[in-house]
mmCIF file with all atom_site columns, C-alpha atoms and ligand atoms in Angstrom:
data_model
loop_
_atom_site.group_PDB
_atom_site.id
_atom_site.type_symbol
_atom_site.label_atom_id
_atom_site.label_alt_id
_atom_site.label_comp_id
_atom_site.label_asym_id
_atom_site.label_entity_id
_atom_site.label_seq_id
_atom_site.pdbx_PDB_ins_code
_atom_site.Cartn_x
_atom_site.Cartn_y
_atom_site.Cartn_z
_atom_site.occupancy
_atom_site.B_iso_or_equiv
_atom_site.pdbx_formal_charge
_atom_site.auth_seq_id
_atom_site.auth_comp_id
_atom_site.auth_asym_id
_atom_site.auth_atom_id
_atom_site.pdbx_PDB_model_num
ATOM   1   C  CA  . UNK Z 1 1   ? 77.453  126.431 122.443 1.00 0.00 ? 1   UNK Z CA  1
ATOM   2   C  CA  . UNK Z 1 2   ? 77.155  123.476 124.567 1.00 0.00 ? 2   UNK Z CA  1
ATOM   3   C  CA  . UNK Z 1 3   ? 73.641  123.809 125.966 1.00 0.00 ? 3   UNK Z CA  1
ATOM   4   C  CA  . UNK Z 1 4   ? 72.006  123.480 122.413 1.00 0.00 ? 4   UNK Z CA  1
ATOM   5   C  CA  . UNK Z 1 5   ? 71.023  120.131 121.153 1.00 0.00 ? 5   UNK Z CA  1
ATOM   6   C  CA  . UNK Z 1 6   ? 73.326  119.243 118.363 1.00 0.00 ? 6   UNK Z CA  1
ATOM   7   C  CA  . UNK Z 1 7   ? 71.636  116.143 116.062 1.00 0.00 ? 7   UNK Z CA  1
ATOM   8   C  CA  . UNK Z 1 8   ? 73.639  115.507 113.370 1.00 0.00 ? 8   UNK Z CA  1
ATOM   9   C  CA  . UNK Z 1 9   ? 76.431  112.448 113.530 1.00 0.00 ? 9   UNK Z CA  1
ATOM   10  C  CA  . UNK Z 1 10  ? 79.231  113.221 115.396 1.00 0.00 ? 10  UNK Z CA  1
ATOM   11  C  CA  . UNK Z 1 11  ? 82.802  112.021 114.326 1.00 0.00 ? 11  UNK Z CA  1
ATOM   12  C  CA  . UNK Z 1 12  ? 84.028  109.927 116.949 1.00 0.00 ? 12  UNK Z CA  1
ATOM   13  C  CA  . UNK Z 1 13  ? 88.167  110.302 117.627 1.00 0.00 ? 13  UNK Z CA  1
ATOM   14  C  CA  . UNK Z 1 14  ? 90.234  107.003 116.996 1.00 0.00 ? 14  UNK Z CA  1
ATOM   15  C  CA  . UNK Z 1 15  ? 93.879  106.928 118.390 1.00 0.00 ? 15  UNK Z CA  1
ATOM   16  C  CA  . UNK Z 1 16  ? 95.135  108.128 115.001 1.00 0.00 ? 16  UNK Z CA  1
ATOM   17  C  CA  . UNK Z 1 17  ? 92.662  111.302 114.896 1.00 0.00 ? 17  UNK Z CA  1
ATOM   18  C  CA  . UNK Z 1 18  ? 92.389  111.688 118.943 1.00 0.00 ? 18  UNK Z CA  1
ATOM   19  C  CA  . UNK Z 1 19  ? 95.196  114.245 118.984 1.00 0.00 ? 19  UNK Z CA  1
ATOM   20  C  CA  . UNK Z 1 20  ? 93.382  116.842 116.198 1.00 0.00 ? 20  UNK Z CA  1
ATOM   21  C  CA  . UNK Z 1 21  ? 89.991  116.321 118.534 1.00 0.00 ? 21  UNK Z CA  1
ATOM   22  C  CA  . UNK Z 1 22  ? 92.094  117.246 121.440 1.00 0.00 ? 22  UNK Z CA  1
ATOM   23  C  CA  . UNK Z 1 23  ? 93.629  119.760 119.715 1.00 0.00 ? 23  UNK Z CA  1
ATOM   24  C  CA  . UNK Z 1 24  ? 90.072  121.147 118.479 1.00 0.00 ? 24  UNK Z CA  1
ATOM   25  C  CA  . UNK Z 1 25  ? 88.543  121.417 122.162 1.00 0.00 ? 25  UNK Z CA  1
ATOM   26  C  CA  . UNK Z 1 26  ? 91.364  123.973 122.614 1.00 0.00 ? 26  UNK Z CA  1
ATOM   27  C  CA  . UNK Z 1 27  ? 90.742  125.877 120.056 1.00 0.00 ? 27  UNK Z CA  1
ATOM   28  C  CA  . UNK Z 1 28  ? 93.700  124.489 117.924 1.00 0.00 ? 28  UNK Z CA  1
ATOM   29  C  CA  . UNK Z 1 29  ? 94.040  123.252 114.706 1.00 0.00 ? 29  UNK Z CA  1
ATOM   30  C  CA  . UNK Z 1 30  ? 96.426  120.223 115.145 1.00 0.00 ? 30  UNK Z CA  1
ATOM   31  C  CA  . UNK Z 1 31  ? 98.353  118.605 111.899 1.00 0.00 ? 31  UNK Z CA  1
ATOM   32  C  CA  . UNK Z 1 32  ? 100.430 115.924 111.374 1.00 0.00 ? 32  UNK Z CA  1
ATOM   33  C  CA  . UNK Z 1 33  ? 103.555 116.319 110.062 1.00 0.00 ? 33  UNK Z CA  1
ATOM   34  C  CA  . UNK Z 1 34  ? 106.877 113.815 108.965 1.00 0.00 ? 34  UNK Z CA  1
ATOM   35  C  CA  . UNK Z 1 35  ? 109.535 114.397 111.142 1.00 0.00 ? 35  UNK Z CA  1
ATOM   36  C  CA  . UNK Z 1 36  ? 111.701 113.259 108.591 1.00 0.00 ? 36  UNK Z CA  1
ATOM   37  C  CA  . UNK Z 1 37  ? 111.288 115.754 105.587 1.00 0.00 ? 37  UNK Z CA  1
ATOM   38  C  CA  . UNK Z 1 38  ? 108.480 117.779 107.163 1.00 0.00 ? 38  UNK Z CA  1
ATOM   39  C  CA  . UNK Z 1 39  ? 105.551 116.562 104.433 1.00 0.00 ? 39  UNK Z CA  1
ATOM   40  C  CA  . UNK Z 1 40  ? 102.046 117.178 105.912 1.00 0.00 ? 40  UNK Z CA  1
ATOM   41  C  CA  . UNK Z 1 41  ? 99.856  113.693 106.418 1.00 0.00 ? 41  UNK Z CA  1
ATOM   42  C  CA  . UNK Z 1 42  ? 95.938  114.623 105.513 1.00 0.00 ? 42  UNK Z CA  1
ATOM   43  C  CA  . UNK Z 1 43  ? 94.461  112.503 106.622 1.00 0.00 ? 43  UNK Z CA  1
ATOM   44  C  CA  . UNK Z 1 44  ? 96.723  111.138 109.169 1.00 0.00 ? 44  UNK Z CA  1
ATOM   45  C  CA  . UNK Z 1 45  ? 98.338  107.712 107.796 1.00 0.00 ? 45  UNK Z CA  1
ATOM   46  C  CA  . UNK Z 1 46  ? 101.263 105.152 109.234 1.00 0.00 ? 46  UNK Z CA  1
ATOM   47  C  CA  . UNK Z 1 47  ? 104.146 106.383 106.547 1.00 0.00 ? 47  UNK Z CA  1
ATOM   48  C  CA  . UNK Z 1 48  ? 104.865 109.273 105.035 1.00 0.00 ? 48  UNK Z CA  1
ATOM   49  C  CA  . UNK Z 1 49  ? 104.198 109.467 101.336 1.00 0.00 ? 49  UNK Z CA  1
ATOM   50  C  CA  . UNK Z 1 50  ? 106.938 111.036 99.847  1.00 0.00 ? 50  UNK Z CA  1
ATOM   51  C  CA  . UNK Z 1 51  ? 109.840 109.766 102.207 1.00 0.00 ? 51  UNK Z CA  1
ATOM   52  C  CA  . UNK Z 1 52  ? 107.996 106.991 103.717 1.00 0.00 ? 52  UNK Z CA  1
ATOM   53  C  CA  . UNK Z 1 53  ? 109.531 107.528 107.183 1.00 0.00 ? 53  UNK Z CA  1
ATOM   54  C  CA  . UNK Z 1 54  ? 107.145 106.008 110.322 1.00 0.00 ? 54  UNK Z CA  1
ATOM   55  C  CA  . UNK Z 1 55  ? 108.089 109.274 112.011 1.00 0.00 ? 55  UNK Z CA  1
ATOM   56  C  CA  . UNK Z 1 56  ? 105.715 111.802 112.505 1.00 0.00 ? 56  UNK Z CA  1
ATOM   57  C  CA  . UNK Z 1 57  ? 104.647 114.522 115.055 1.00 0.00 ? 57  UNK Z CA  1
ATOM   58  C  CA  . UNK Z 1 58  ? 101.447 116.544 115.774 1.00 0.00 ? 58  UNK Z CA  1
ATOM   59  C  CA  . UNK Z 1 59  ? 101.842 120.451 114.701 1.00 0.00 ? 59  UNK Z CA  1
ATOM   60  C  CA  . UNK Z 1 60  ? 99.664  123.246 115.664 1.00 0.00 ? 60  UNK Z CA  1
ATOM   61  C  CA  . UNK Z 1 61  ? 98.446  125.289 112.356 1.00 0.00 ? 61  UNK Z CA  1
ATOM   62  C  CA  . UNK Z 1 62  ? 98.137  128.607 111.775 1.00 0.00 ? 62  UNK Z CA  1
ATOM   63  C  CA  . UNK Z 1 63  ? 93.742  128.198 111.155 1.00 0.00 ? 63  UNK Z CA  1
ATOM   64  C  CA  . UNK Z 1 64  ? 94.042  130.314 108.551 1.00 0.00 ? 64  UNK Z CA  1
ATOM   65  C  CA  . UNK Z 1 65  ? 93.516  129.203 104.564 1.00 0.00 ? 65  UNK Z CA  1
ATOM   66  C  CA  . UNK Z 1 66  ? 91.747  129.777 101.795 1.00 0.00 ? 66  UNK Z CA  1
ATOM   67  C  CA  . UNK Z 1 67  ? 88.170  128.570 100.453 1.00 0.00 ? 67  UNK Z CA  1
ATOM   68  C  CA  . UNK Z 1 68  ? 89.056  126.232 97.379  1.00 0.00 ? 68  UNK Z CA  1
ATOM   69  C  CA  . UNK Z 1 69  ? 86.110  124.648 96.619  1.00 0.00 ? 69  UNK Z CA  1
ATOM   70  C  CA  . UNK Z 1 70  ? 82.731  124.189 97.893  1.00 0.00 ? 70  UNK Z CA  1
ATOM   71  C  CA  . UNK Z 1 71  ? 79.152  122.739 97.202  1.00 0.00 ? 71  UNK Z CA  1
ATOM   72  C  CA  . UNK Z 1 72  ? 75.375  122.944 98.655  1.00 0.00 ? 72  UNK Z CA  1
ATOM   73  C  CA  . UNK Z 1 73  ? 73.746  120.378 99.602  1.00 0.00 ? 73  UNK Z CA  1
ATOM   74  C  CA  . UNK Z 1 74  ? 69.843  119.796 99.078  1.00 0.00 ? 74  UNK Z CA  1
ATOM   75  C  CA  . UNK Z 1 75  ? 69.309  116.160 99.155  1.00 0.00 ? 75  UNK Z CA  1
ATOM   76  C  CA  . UNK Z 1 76  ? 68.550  114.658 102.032 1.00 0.00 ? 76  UNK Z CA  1
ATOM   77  C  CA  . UNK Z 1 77  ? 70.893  111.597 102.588 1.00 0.00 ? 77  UNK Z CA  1
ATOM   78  C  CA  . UNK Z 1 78  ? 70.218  111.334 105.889 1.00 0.00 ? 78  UNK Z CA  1
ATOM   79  C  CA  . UNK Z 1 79  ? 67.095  112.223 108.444 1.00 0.00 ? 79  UNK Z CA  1
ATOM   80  C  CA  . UNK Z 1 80  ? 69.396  113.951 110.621 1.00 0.00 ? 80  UNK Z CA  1
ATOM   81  C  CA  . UNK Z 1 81  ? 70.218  116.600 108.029 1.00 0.00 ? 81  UNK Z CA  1
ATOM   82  C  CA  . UNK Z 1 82  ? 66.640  117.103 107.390 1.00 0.00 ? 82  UNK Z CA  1
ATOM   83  C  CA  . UNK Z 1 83  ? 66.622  120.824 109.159 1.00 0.00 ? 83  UNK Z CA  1
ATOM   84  C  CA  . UNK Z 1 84  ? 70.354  121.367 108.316 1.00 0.00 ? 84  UNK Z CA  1
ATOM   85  C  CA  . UNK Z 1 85  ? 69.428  121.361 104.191 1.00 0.00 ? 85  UNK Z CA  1
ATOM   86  C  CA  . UNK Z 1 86  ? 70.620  123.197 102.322 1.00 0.00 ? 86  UNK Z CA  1
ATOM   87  C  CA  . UNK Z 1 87  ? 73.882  123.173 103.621 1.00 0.00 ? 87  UNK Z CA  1
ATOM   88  C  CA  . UNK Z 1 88  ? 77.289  123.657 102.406 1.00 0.00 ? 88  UNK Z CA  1
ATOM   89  C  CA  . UNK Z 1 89  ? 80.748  121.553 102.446 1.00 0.00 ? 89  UNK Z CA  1
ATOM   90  C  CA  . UNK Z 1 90  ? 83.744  122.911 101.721 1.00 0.00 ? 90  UNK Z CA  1
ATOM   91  C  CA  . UNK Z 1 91  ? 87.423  122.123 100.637 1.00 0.00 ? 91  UNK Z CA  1
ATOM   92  C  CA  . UNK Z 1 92  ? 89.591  124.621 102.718 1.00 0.00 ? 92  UNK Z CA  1
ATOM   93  C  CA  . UNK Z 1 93  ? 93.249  125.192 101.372 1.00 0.00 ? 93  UNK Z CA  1
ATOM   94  C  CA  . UNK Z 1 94  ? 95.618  125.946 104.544 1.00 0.00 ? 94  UNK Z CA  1
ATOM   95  C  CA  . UNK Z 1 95  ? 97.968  128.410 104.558 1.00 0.00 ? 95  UNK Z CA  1
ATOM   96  C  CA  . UNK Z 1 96  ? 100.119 124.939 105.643 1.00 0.00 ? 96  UNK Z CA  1
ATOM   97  C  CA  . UNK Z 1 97  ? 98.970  123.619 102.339 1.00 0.00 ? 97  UNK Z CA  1
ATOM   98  C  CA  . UNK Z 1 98  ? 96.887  120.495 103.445 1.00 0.00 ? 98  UNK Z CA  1
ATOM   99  C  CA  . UNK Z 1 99  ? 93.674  120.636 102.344 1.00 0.00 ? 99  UNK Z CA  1
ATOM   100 C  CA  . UNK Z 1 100 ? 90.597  119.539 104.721 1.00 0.00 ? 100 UNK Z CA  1
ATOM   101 C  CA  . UNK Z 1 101 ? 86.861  118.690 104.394 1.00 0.00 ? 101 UNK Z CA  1
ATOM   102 C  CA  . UNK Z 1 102 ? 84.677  121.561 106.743 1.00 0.00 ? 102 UNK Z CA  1
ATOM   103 C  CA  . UNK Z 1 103 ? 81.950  123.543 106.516 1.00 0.00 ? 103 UNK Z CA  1
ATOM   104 C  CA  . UNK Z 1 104 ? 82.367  127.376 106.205 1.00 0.00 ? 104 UNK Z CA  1
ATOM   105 C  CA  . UNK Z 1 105 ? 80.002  129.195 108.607 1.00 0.00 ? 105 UNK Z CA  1
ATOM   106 C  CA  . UNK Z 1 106 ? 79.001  133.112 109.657 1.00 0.00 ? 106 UNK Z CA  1
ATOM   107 C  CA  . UNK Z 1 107 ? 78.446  133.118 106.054 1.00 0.00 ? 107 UNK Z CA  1
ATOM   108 C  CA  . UNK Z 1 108 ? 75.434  132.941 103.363 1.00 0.00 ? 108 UNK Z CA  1
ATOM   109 C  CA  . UNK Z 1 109 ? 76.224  130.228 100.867 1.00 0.00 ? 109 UNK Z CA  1
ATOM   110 C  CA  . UNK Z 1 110 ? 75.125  132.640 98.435  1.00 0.00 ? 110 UNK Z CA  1
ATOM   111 C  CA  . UNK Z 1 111 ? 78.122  134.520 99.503  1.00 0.00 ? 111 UNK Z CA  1
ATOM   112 C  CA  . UNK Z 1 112 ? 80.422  131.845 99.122  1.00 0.00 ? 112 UNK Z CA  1
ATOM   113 C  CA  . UNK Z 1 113 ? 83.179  132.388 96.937  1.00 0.00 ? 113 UNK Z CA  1
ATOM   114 C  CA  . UNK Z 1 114 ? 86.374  130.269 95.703  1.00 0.00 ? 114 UNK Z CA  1
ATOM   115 C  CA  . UNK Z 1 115 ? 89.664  131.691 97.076  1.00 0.00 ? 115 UNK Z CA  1
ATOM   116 C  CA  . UNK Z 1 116 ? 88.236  133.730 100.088 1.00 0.00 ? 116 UNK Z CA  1
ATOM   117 C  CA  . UNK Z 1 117 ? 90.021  133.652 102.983 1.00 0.00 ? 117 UNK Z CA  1
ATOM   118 C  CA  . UNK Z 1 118 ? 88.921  131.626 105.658 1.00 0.00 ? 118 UNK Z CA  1
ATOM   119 C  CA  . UNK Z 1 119 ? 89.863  130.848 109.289 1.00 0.00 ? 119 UNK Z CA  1
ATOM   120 C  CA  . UNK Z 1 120 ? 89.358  128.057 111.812 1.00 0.00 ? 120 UNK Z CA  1
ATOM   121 C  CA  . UNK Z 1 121 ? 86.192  128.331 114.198 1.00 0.00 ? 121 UNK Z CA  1
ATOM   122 C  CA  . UNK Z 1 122 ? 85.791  125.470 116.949 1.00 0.00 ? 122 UNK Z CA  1
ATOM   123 C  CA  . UNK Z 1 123 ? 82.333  124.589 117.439 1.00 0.00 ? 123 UNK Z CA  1
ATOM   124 C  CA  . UNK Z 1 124 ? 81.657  122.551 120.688 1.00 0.00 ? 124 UNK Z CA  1
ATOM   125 C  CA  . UNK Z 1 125 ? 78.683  120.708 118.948 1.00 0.00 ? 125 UNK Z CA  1
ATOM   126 C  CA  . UNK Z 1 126 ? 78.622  118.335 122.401 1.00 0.00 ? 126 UNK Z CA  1
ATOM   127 C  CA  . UNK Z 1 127 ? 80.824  118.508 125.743 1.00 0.00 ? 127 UNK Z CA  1
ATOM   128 C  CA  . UNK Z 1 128 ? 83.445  115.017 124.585 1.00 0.00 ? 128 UNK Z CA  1
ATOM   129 C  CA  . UNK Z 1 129 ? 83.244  116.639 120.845 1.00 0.00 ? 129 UNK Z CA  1
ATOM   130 C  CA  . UNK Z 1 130 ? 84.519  120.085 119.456 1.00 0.00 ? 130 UNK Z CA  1
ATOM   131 C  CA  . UNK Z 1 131 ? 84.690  120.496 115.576 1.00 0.00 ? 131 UNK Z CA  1
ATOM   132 C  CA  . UNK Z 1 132 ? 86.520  122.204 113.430 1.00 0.00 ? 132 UNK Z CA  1
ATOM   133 C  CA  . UNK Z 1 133 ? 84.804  124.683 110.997 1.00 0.00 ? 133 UNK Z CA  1
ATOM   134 C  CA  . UNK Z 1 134 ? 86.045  127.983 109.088 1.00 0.00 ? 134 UNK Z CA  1
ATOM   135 C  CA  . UNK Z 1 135 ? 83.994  131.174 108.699 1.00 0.00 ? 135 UNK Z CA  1
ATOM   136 C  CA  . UNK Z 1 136 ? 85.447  134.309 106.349 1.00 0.00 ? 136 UNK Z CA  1
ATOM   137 C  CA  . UNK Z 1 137 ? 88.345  135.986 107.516 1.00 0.00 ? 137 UNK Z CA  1
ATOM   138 C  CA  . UNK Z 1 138 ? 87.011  138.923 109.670 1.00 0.00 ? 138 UNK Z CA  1
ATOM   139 C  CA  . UNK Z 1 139 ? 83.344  137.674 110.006 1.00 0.00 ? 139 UNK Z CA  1
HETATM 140 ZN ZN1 . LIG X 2 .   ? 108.567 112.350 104.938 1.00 0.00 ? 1   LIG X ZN1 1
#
């Protein structure tokens, strides 16, 4: 999906969220994880919140979750989104547990439903940038 002209803001990858980005371009869902007592870190941070160790490493996850919430959006907050609208956000539930802020695609939002099962979908939305989005499992 490289060749179409993609408008809307693109995240760009700091050193804390370069390895997910990475991870995304090949088509795998990267997570950080305490080494120490093996607590997920979403979003990424310094210390682990439960032990507080500094020591962490990057996992690959399954892709696979659950829809847990969602909404549609039909304001326009910014220009960009002007042909996007309406368009829906979502709050996916990984099988891992960690919860992350998407979009679910290959999908009506009329057909959106809490709980439905969901998996990871890596849309190349520029050649430096790949994100992650989910569509229903089976789609
Ligand atoms: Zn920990």
């Amino acid at each position: 999906m490289t060749d179409r002209e993609y408008k809307l803001p693109v995240p760009v990858a700091d050193d804390e969220s370069e390895p997910f980005y990475r991870g995304a371009k090949e088509r795998k869902l990267m997570l950080l994880r305490c080494s120490s007592c093996g607590t997920w870190r979403m979003p990424g941070r310094d210390r682990c919140v439960d032990c507080w160790s500094e020591e962490s490493e990057w996992v690959q996850a399954s892709g696979r979750g659950k829809l847990y919430s969602f909404g549609i959006m039909h304001q326009q907050y910014h220009p960009a989104f002007a042909d996007a609208i309406p368009y829906n956000y979502a709050y996916v539930e990984l099988d891992e547990g960690p919860r992350l802020i998407t979009n679910i695609v290959g999908c009506p939002n009329e057909a959106l439903r809490v709980d439905m099962p969901v998996e990871a979908v890596y849309d190349d939305v520029s050649a430096e940038t790949t994100l992650v989005r989910f569509r229903p499992v089976g789609a």
